PDB file of C-alpha atoms in Angstrom:
ATOM      1  CA  GLN A   1       1.393  11.273  14.863  1.00 95.00           C
ATOM      2  CA  VAL A   2      -0.802   9.443  12.394  1.00 95.00           C
ATOM      3  CA  GLN A   3       0.536   9.463   8.839  1.00 97.00           C
ATOM      4  CA  LEU A   4      -0.506   7.789   5.612  1.00 98.00           C
ATOM      5  CA  VAL A   5       2.230   7.993   2.982  1.00 98.00           C
ATOM      6  CA  GLN A   6       1.423   6.920  -0.549  1.00 98.00           C
ATOM      7  CA  SER A   7       3.673   5.854  -3.385  1.00 97.00           C
ATOM      8  CA  GLY A   8       4.642   8.268  -6.146  1.00 97.00           C
ATOM      9  CA  SER A   9       3.002   9.224  -9.424  1.00 98.00           C
ATOM     10  CA  GLU A  10       2.674   6.621 -12.151  1.00 97.00           C
ATOM     11  CA  LEU A  11       2.483   6.899 -15.942  1.00 98.00           C
ATOM     12  CA  LYS A  12       1.071   3.776 -17.558  1.00 97.00           C
ATOM     13  CA  LYS A  13      -0.055   2.676 -21.008  1.00 97.00           C
ATOM     14  CA  PRO A  14      -3.598   1.459 -21.636  1.00 97.00           C
ATOM     15  CA  GLY A  15      -3.936  -2.218 -20.773  1.00 97.00           C
ATOM     16  CA  ALA A  16      -1.155  -2.177 -18.182  1.00 98.00           C
ATOM     17  CA  SER A  17      -1.535  -2.598 -14.409  1.00 98.00           C
ATOM     18  CA  VAL A  18      -0.571  -0.371 -11.512  1.00 98.00           C
ATOM     19  CA  LYS A  19      -0.196  -0.947  -7.774  1.00 98.00           C
ATOM     20  CA  VAL A  20      -0.477   2.012  -5.394  1.00 98.00           C
ATOM     21  CA  SER A  21       0.741   1.663  -1.810  1.00 98.00           C
ATOM     22  CA  CYS A  22      -0.345   3.431   1.361  1.00 98.00           C
ATOM     23  CA  LYS A  23       1.997   3.040   4.349  1.00 98.00           C
ATOM     24  CA  ALA A  24       0.495   3.819   7.747  1.00 98.00           C
ATOM     25  CA  SER A  25       2.340   4.920  10.865  1.00 97.00           C
ATOM     26  CA  GLY A  26       1.557   6.397  14.254  1.00 97.00           C
ATOM     27  CA  TYR A  27      -1.260   4.000  15.169  1.00 96.00           C
ATOM     28  CA  THR A  28      -2.120   0.299  15.273  1.00 96.00           C
ATOM     29  CA  PHE A  29      -2.726  -0.523  11.621  1.00 96.00           C
ATOM     30  CA  THR A  30      -5.251  -3.280  12.264  1.00 96.00           C
ATOM     31  CA  SER A  31      -7.432  -1.097  14.501  1.00 95.00           C
ATOM     32  CA  TYR A  32      -8.862   0.999  11.660  1.00 95.00           C
ATOM     33  CA  GLY A  33     -10.211   0.182   8.213  1.00 95.00           C
ATOM     34  CA  MET A  34      -8.628   1.678   5.082  1.00 97.00           C
ATOM     35  CA  ASN A  35     -10.644   3.312   2.357  1.00 97.00           C
ATOM     36  CA  TRP A  36      -9.741   4.203  -1.222  1.00 98.00           C
ATOM     37  CA  VAL A  37     -11.072   7.350  -2.921  1.00 98.00           C
ATOM     38  CA  ARG A  38     -10.722   8.425  -6.547  1.00 98.00           C
ATOM     39  CA  GLN A  39     -10.667  11.971  -7.884  1.00 98.00           C
ATOM     40  CA  ALA A  40     -10.568  12.359 -11.656  1.00 97.00           C
ATOM     41  CA  PRO A  41      -9.099  15.622 -13.023  1.00 96.00           C
ATOM     42  CA  GLY A  42     -11.413  18.538 -12.171  1.00 95.00           C
ATOM     43  CA  GLN A  43     -13.990  16.172 -10.679  1.00 96.00           C
ATOM     44  CA  GLY A  44     -15.320  15.301  -7.235  1.00 96.00           C
ATOM     45  CA  LEU A  45     -14.467  12.582  -4.777  1.00 97.00           C
ATOM     46  CA  GLU A  46     -15.646   9.005  -5.413  1.00 97.00           C
ATOM     47  CA  TRP A  47     -15.634   6.357  -2.712  1.00 95.00           C
ATOM     48  CA  MET A  48     -14.114   3.215  -4.219  1.00 96.00           C
ATOM     49  CA  GLY A  49     -14.466   0.942  -1.205  1.00 95.00           C
ATOM     50  CA  TRP A  50     -12.550  -0.152   1.863  1.00 95.00           C
ATOM     51  CA  ILE A  51     -10.650  -3.060   3.330  1.00 96.00           C
ATOM     52  CA  ASN A  52     -10.995  -4.433   6.833  1.00 95.00           C
ATOM     53  CA  THR A  53      -7.392  -4.426   8.057  1.00 96.00           C
ATOM     54  CA  ASN A  54      -8.242  -7.035  10.685  1.00 95.00           C
ATOM     55  CA  THR A  55      -9.721  -9.673   8.405  1.00 95.00           C
ATOM     56  CA  GLY A  56      -8.462  -8.535   4.989  1.00 95.00           C
ATOM     57  CA  ASN A  57     -12.048  -8.548   3.730  1.00 95.00           C
ATOM     58  CA  PRO A  58     -12.577  -5.903   0.991  1.00 96.00           C
ATOM     59  CA  THR A  59     -15.810  -4.113   0.087  1.00 94.00           C
ATOM     60  CA  TYR A  60     -16.033  -2.510  -3.355  1.00 95.00           C
ATOM     61  CA  ALA A  61     -18.366   0.258  -4.456  1.00 94.00           C
ATOM     62  CA  GLN A  62     -20.456  -0.097  -7.599  1.00 91.00           C
ATOM     63  CA  GLY A  63     -18.253   0.583 -10.577  1.00 92.00           C
ATOM     64  CA  PHE A  64     -15.106  -0.626  -8.847  1.00 95.00           C
ATOM     65  CA  THR A  65     -15.479  -4.359  -9.134  1.00 94.00           C
ATOM     66  CA  GLY A  66     -13.436  -6.644 -11.348  1.00 93.00           C
ATOM     67  CA  ARG A  67     -10.359  -4.547 -12.259  1.00 97.00           C
ATOM     68  CA  PHE A  68      -9.781  -3.073  -8.804  1.00 98.00           C
ATOM     69  CA  VAL A  69      -8.240  -5.052  -5.946  1.00 98.00           C
ATOM     70  CA  PHE A  70      -7.526  -3.953  -2.383  1.00 98.00           C
ATOM     71  CA  SER A  71      -4.900  -5.859  -0.408  1.00 97.00           C
ATOM     72  CA  LEU A  72      -2.758  -5.584   2.699  1.00 97.00           C
ATOM     73  CA  ASP A  73       0.651  -6.388   4.104  1.00 97.00           C
ATOM     74  CA  THR A  74       0.070  -6.003   7.834  1.00 96.00           C
ATOM     75  CA  SER A  75       3.734  -6.820   8.587  1.00 96.00           C
ATOM     76  CA  VAL A  76       4.656  -3.415   7.136  1.00 97.00           C
ATOM     77  CA  SER A  77       1.367  -1.607   7.920  1.00 97.00           C
ATOM     78  CA  THR A  78       0.666  -1.041   4.239  1.00 98.00           C
ATOM     79  CA  ALA A  79      -2.496  -1.139   2.143  1.00 98.00           C
ATOM     80  CA  TYR A  80      -2.450  -1.555  -1.612  1.00 98.00           C
ATOM     81  CA  LEU A  81      -4.726  -0.674  -4.518  1.00 98.00           C
ATOM     82  CA  GLN A  82      -4.123  -2.586  -7.732  1.00 98.00           C
ATOM     83  CA  ILE A  83      -5.829  -1.617 -10.983  1.00 98.00           C
ATOM     84  CA  SER A  84      -5.547  -3.914 -13.987  1.00 97.00           C
ATOM     85  CA  SER A  85      -6.378  -3.417 -17.692  1.00 97.00           C
ATOM     86  CA  LEU A  86      -5.933   0.325 -17.282  1.00 97.00           C
ATOM     87  CA  LYS A  87      -8.057   2.677 -19.382  1.00 97.00           C
ATOM     88  CA  ALA A  88      -7.680   6.384 -20.109  1.00 97.00           C
ATOM     89  CA  GLU A  89     -10.632   7.079 -17.832  1.00 96.00           C
ATOM     90  CA  ASP A  90      -8.702   5.616 -14.860  1.00 97.00           C
ATOM     91  CA  THR A  91      -6.509   8.735 -14.969  1.00 98.00           C
ATOM     92  CA  ALA A  92      -7.038  10.250 -11.531  1.00 98.00           C
ATOM     93  CA  VAL A  93      -5.580  10.962  -8.118  1.00 98.00           C
ATOM     94  CA  TYR A  94      -6.130   8.020  -5.799  1.00 98.00           C
ATOM     95  CA  TYR A  95      -6.255   8.605  -2.046  1.00 98.00           C
ATOM     96  CA  CYS A  96      -6.177   6.209   0.877  1.00 98.00           C
ATOM     97  CA  ALA A  97      -8.110   7.352   3.943  1.00 97.00           C
ATOM     98  CA  ARG A  98      -8.459   5.805   7.387  1.00 96.00           C
ATOM     99  CA  GLU A  99     -11.756   4.566   8.959  1.00 84.00           C
ATOM    100  CA  PRO A 100     -14.986   3.129   7.453  1.00 69.00           C
ATOM    101  CA  LYS A 101     -17.604   5.692   8.529  1.00 83.00           C
ATOM    102  CA  HIS A 102     -15.677   8.931   8.312  1.00 90.00           C
ATOM    103  CA  PHE A 103     -12.196   9.596   6.986  1.00 95.00           C
ATOM    104  CA  ASP A 104     -10.044  11.229   9.625  1.00 94.00           C
ATOM    105  CA  TYR A 105      -6.610  10.862   8.032  1.00 96.00           C
ATOM    106  CA  TRP A 106      -5.754  10.891   4.348  1.00 98.00           C
ATOM    107  CA  GLY A 107      -2.716  10.026   2.286  1.00 98.00           C
ATOM    108  CA  GLN A 108      -1.232  12.739   0.086  1.00 98.00           C
ATOM    109  CA  GLY A 109      -2.682  11.148  -3.049  1.00 98.00           C
ATOM    110  CA  THR A 110      -1.114   9.265  -5.960  1.00 98.00           C
ATOM    111  CA  LEU A 111      -1.599  10.531  -9.513  1.00 98.00           C
ATOM    112  CA  VAL A 112      -2.070   7.700 -11.990  1.00 98.00           C
ATOM    113  CA  THR A 113      -1.933   8.825 -15.616  1.00 98.00           C
ATOM    114  CA  VAL A 114      -2.980   6.402 -18.350  1.00 97.00           C
ATOM    115  CA  SER A 115      -1.797   7.466 -21.782  1.00 96.00           C
ATOM    116  CA  SER A 116      -0.370   5.879 -24.893  1.00 93.00           C
TER     117      SER A 116
ATOM    118  CA  GLN B   1     -25.819   4.346  -5.743  1.00 69.00           C
ATOM    119  CA  SER B   2     -25.937   8.018  -6.836  1.00 84.00           C
ATOM    120  CA  ALA B   3     -23.807  10.713  -5.286  1.00 91.00           C
ATOM    121  CA  LEU B   4     -25.337  12.929  -2.623  1.00 96.00           C
ATOM    122  CA  THR B   5     -26.588  16.236  -4.065  1.00 97.00           C
ATOM    123  CA  GLN B   6     -24.822  19.496  -3.181  1.00 98.00           C
ATOM    124  CA  PRO B   7     -25.128  22.946  -4.798  1.00 98.00           C
ATOM    125  CA  PRO B   8     -22.216  23.536  -7.211  1.00 97.00           C
ATOM    126  CA  SER B   9     -21.275  26.828  -5.630  1.00 97.00           C
ATOM    127  CA  ALA B  10     -21.817  29.102  -2.646  1.00 97.00           C
ATOM    128  CA  SER B  11     -20.333  32.458  -1.708  1.00 95.00           C
ATOM    129  CA  GLY B  12     -20.190  35.090   0.981  1.00 95.00           C
ATOM    130  CA  SER B  13     -18.229  38.140   2.031  1.00 96.00           C
ATOM    131  CA  PRO B  14     -15.657  37.984   4.825  1.00 96.00           C
ATOM    132  CA  GLY B  15     -17.410  37.787   8.181  1.00 96.00           C
ATOM    133  CA  GLN B  16     -20.663  36.497   6.709  1.00 97.00           C
ATOM    134  CA  SER B  17     -22.054  32.961   6.965  1.00 97.00           C
ATOM    135  CA  VAL B  18     -22.554  30.407   4.224  1.00 97.00           C
ATOM    136  CA  THR B  19     -24.570  27.179   4.455  1.00 98.00           C
ATOM    137  CA  ILE B  20     -24.105  24.199   2.145  1.00 98.00           C
ATOM    138  CA  SER B  21     -26.759  21.504   1.817  1.00 98.00           C
ATOM    139  CA  CYS B  22     -26.248  17.803   1.162  1.00 98.00           C
ATOM    140  CA  THR B  23     -29.330  15.850   0.096  1.00 97.00           C
ATOM    141  CA  GLY B  24     -29.527  12.090   0.084  1.00 96.00           C
ATOM    142  CA  THR B  25     -32.159   9.487   0.850  1.00 96.00           C
ATOM    143  CA  SER B  26     -33.472   7.510   3.799  1.00 95.00           C
ATOM    144  CA  SER B  27     -30.903   4.832   2.882  1.00 94.00           C
ATOM    145  CA  ASP B  28     -27.938   7.082   3.559  1.00 94.00           C
ATOM    146  CA  VAL B  29     -28.149  10.618   5.049  1.00 96.00           C
ATOM    147  CA  GLY B  30     -31.584  10.083   6.568  1.00 96.00           C
ATOM    148  CA  GLY B  31     -30.865   6.613   7.869  1.00 95.00           C
ATOM    149  CA  TYR B  32     -27.679   7.121   9.849  1.00 95.00           C
ATOM    150  CA  ASN B  33     -25.945   9.789  11.935  1.00 96.00           C
ATOM    151  CA  TYR B  34     -22.716   9.210  10.018  1.00 96.00           C
ATOM    152  CA  VAL B  35     -22.578  12.338   7.879  1.00 97.00           C
ATOM    153  CA  SER B  36     -19.175  13.965   7.545  1.00 98.00           C
ATOM    154  CA  TRP B  37     -17.809  17.035   5.751  1.00 98.00           C
ATOM    155  CA  TYR B  38     -14.436  17.595   4.067  1.00 98.00           C
ATOM    156  CA  GLN B  39     -12.586  20.721   2.949  1.00 98.00           C
ATOM    157  CA  GLN B  40     -10.273  20.466  -0.043  1.00 98.00           C
ATOM    158  CA  HIS B  41      -7.928  23.195  -1.241  1.00 98.00           C
ATOM    159  CA  PRO B  42      -6.567  22.936  -4.812  1.00 96.00           C
ATOM    160  CA  GLY B  43      -3.921  20.261  -5.169  1.00 95.00           C
ATOM    161  CA  LYS B  44      -4.326  19.097  -1.565  1.00 97.00           C
ATOM    162  CA  ALA B  45      -5.845  16.080   0.123  1.00 97.00           C
ATOM    163  CA  PRO B  46      -9.284  16.540   1.698  1.00 97.00           C
ATOM    164  CA  LYS B  47      -9.437  17.442   5.391  1.00 97.00           C
ATOM    165  CA  LEU B  48     -12.115  16.234   7.817  1.00 97.00           C
ATOM    166  CA  MET B  49     -14.107  19.192   9.181  1.00 98.00           C
ATOM    167  CA  ILE B  50     -17.234  17.579  10.695  1.00 98.00           C
ATOM    168  CA  TYR B  51     -18.092  13.962  11.537  1.00 97.00           C
ATOM    169  CA  GLU B  52     -21.189  12.211  12.882  1.00 97.00           C
ATOM    170  CA  VAL B  53     -23.367  15.114  11.649  1.00 97.00           C
ATOM    171  CA  SER B  54     -22.151  17.786  14.056  1.00 97.00           C
ATOM    172  CA  GLU B  55     -18.922  16.734  15.791  1.00 97.00           C
ATOM    173  CA  ARG B  56     -15.766  18.766  15.167  1.00 97.00           C
ATOM    174  CA  PRO B  57     -12.335  17.121  15.197  1.00 95.00           C
ATOM    175  CA  SER B  58      -9.695  18.691  17.375  1.00 95.00           C
ATOM    176  CA  GLY B  59      -8.177  21.729  15.683  1.00 95.00           C
ATOM    177  CA  VAL B  60     -11.159  22.601  13.486  1.00 97.00           C
ATOM    178  CA  PRO B  61     -12.436  26.118  14.304  1.00 96.00           C
ATOM    179  CA  ASP B  62     -15.867  26.357  15.909  1.00 95.00           C
ATOM    180  CA  ARG B  63     -16.896  28.567  12.964  1.00 97.00           C
ATOM    181  CA  PHE B  64     -17.674  25.248  11.257  1.00 98.00           C
ATOM    182  CA  SER B  65     -20.876  23.517  12.327  1.00 98.00           C
ATOM    183  CA  GLY B  66     -23.044  20.711  11.008  1.00 98.00           C
ATOM    184  CA  SER B  67     -26.664  19.646  11.293  1.00 97.00           C
ATOM    185  CA  LYS B  68     -29.178  17.289   9.737  1.00 98.00           C
ATOM    186  CA  SER B  69     -32.909  17.249   9.129  1.00 97.00           C
ATOM    187  CA  GLY B  70     -34.472  14.238   7.466  1.00 97.00           C
ATOM    188  CA  ASN B  71     -32.541  13.349   4.327  1.00 97.00           C
ATOM    189  CA  THR B  72     -30.627  16.640   4.164  1.00 98.00           C
ATOM    190  CA  ALA B  73     -27.482  17.553   6.053  1.00 98.00           C
ATOM    191  CA  SER B  74     -25.968  21.028   6.201  1.00 98.00           C
ATOM    192  CA  LEU B  75     -22.581  22.592   6.843  1.00 98.00           C
ATOM    193  CA  THR B  76     -22.472  26.194   8.033  1.00 98.00           C
ATOM    194  CA  VAL B  77     -19.331  28.290   7.972  1.00 97.00           C
ATOM    195  CA  SER B  78     -19.749  31.390  10.129  1.00 97.00           C
ATOM    196  CA  GLY B  79     -17.466  34.416  10.120  1.00 96.00           C
ATOM    197  CA  LEU B  80     -16.102  33.549   6.663  1.00 97.00           C
ATOM    198  CA  GLN B  81     -12.379  34.007   6.219  1.00 97.00           C
ATOM    199  CA  ALA B  82     -10.270  34.064   3.063  1.00 96.00           C
ATOM    200  CA  GLU B  83      -8.746  30.682   3.911  1.00 96.00           C
ATOM    201  CA  ASP B  84     -12.217  29.091   3.912  1.00 97.00           C
ATOM    202  CA  GLU B  85     -12.306  29.403   0.118  1.00 97.00           C
ATOM    203  CA  ALA B  86     -12.159  25.759  -1.003  1.00 97.00           C
ATOM    204  CA  ASP B  87     -14.226  22.837  -2.251  1.00 98.00           C
ATOM    205  CA  TYR B  88     -16.416  21.128   0.336  1.00 98.00           C
ATOM    206  CA  TYR B  89     -17.736  17.570   0.136  1.00 98.00           C
ATOM    207  CA  CYS B  90     -20.237  15.770   2.305  1.00 98.00           C
ATOM    208  CA  SER B  91     -20.140  12.038   2.854  1.00 97.00           C
ATOM    209  CA  SER B  92     -22.533   9.549   4.400  1.00 96.00           C
ATOM    210  CA  TYR B  93     -22.531   5.938   5.489  1.00 93.00           C
ATOM    211  CA  ALA B  94     -24.948   4.116   3.197  1.00 91.00           C
ATOM    212  CA  GLY B  95     -25.368   0.786   4.973  1.00 87.00           C
ATOM    213  CA  SER B  96     -23.753  -2.604   4.272  1.00 85.00           C
ATOM    214  CA  ASN B  97     -20.297  -1.135   4.978  1.00 85.00           C
ATOM    215  CA  LYS B  98     -20.596   1.277   2.039  1.00 91.00           C
ATOM    216  CA  GLY B  99     -20.017   5.017   1.775  1.00 92.00           C
ATOM    217  CA  LEU B 100     -21.010   7.836  -0.518  1.00 95.00           C
ATOM    218  CA  PHE B 101     -19.694  11.328  -1.289  1.00 97.00           C
ATOM    219  CA  GLY B 102     -21.558  14.432  -2.318  1.00 97.00           C
ATOM    220  CA  THR B 103     -21.108  16.180  -5.642  1.00 97.00           C
ATOM    221  CA  GLY B 104     -19.043  18.947  -4.052  1.00 97.00           C
ATOM    222  CA  THR B 105     -19.541  22.686  -3.503  1.00 98.00           C
ATOM    223  CA  LYS B 106     -17.061  25.415  -4.384  1.00 98.00           C
ATOM    224  CA  VAL B 107     -17.126  28.114  -1.711  1.00 98.00           C
ATOM    225  CA  THR B 108     -15.929  31.556  -2.813  1.00 97.00           C
ATOM    226  CA  VAL B 109     -15.102  34.332  -0.370  1.00 96.00           C
ATOM    227  CA  LEU B 110     -16.014  37.563  -2.143  1.00 92.00           C
TER     228      LEU B 110
END
């Protein structure tokens, strides 16, 4: 069965970096794109962008350029989200979700807390 | 790009129906038949309930249905049950390989 398993919660100081992983299983990793979605505490879902798992080409939504980087390691069927120069407002749950036009499978979410 | 507009809340008694709207523009909801709906219970990951406007994934009850007219899509939950109480989000393809979510609607079963 299809599964997306994300790395565990992170507590980081402002200015630090964090890398969240999303390991896929149960399907051919390069057959489906991988999206990233942010949900700040008590807030709605925000589409951050997606990465083409075939070509490695990322697409970023407005507001998620510069400090946010999507990457892949296809040898282990894993997608990554790296956030640099962390700010308090980056505190959120980050989800990976399969497919570019609708999101049929989701990871369990990774809570990133940014606090001094 | 701004989020798609949904009402903040909706409610109904068990057995009744509730309809949630999702308003966008001709560049997203109105321009493509790639509207999807997600159910999210507190502390859980979202779950796909409807895709491509009105298609239901396997395992989703047929009490959930979707439609679209112009720039507005709708999700209807018929025969409301206690477990339907959750947050619901719409999403649309917005061209150039980009997506967009709605503002979210909290559904309460009275």
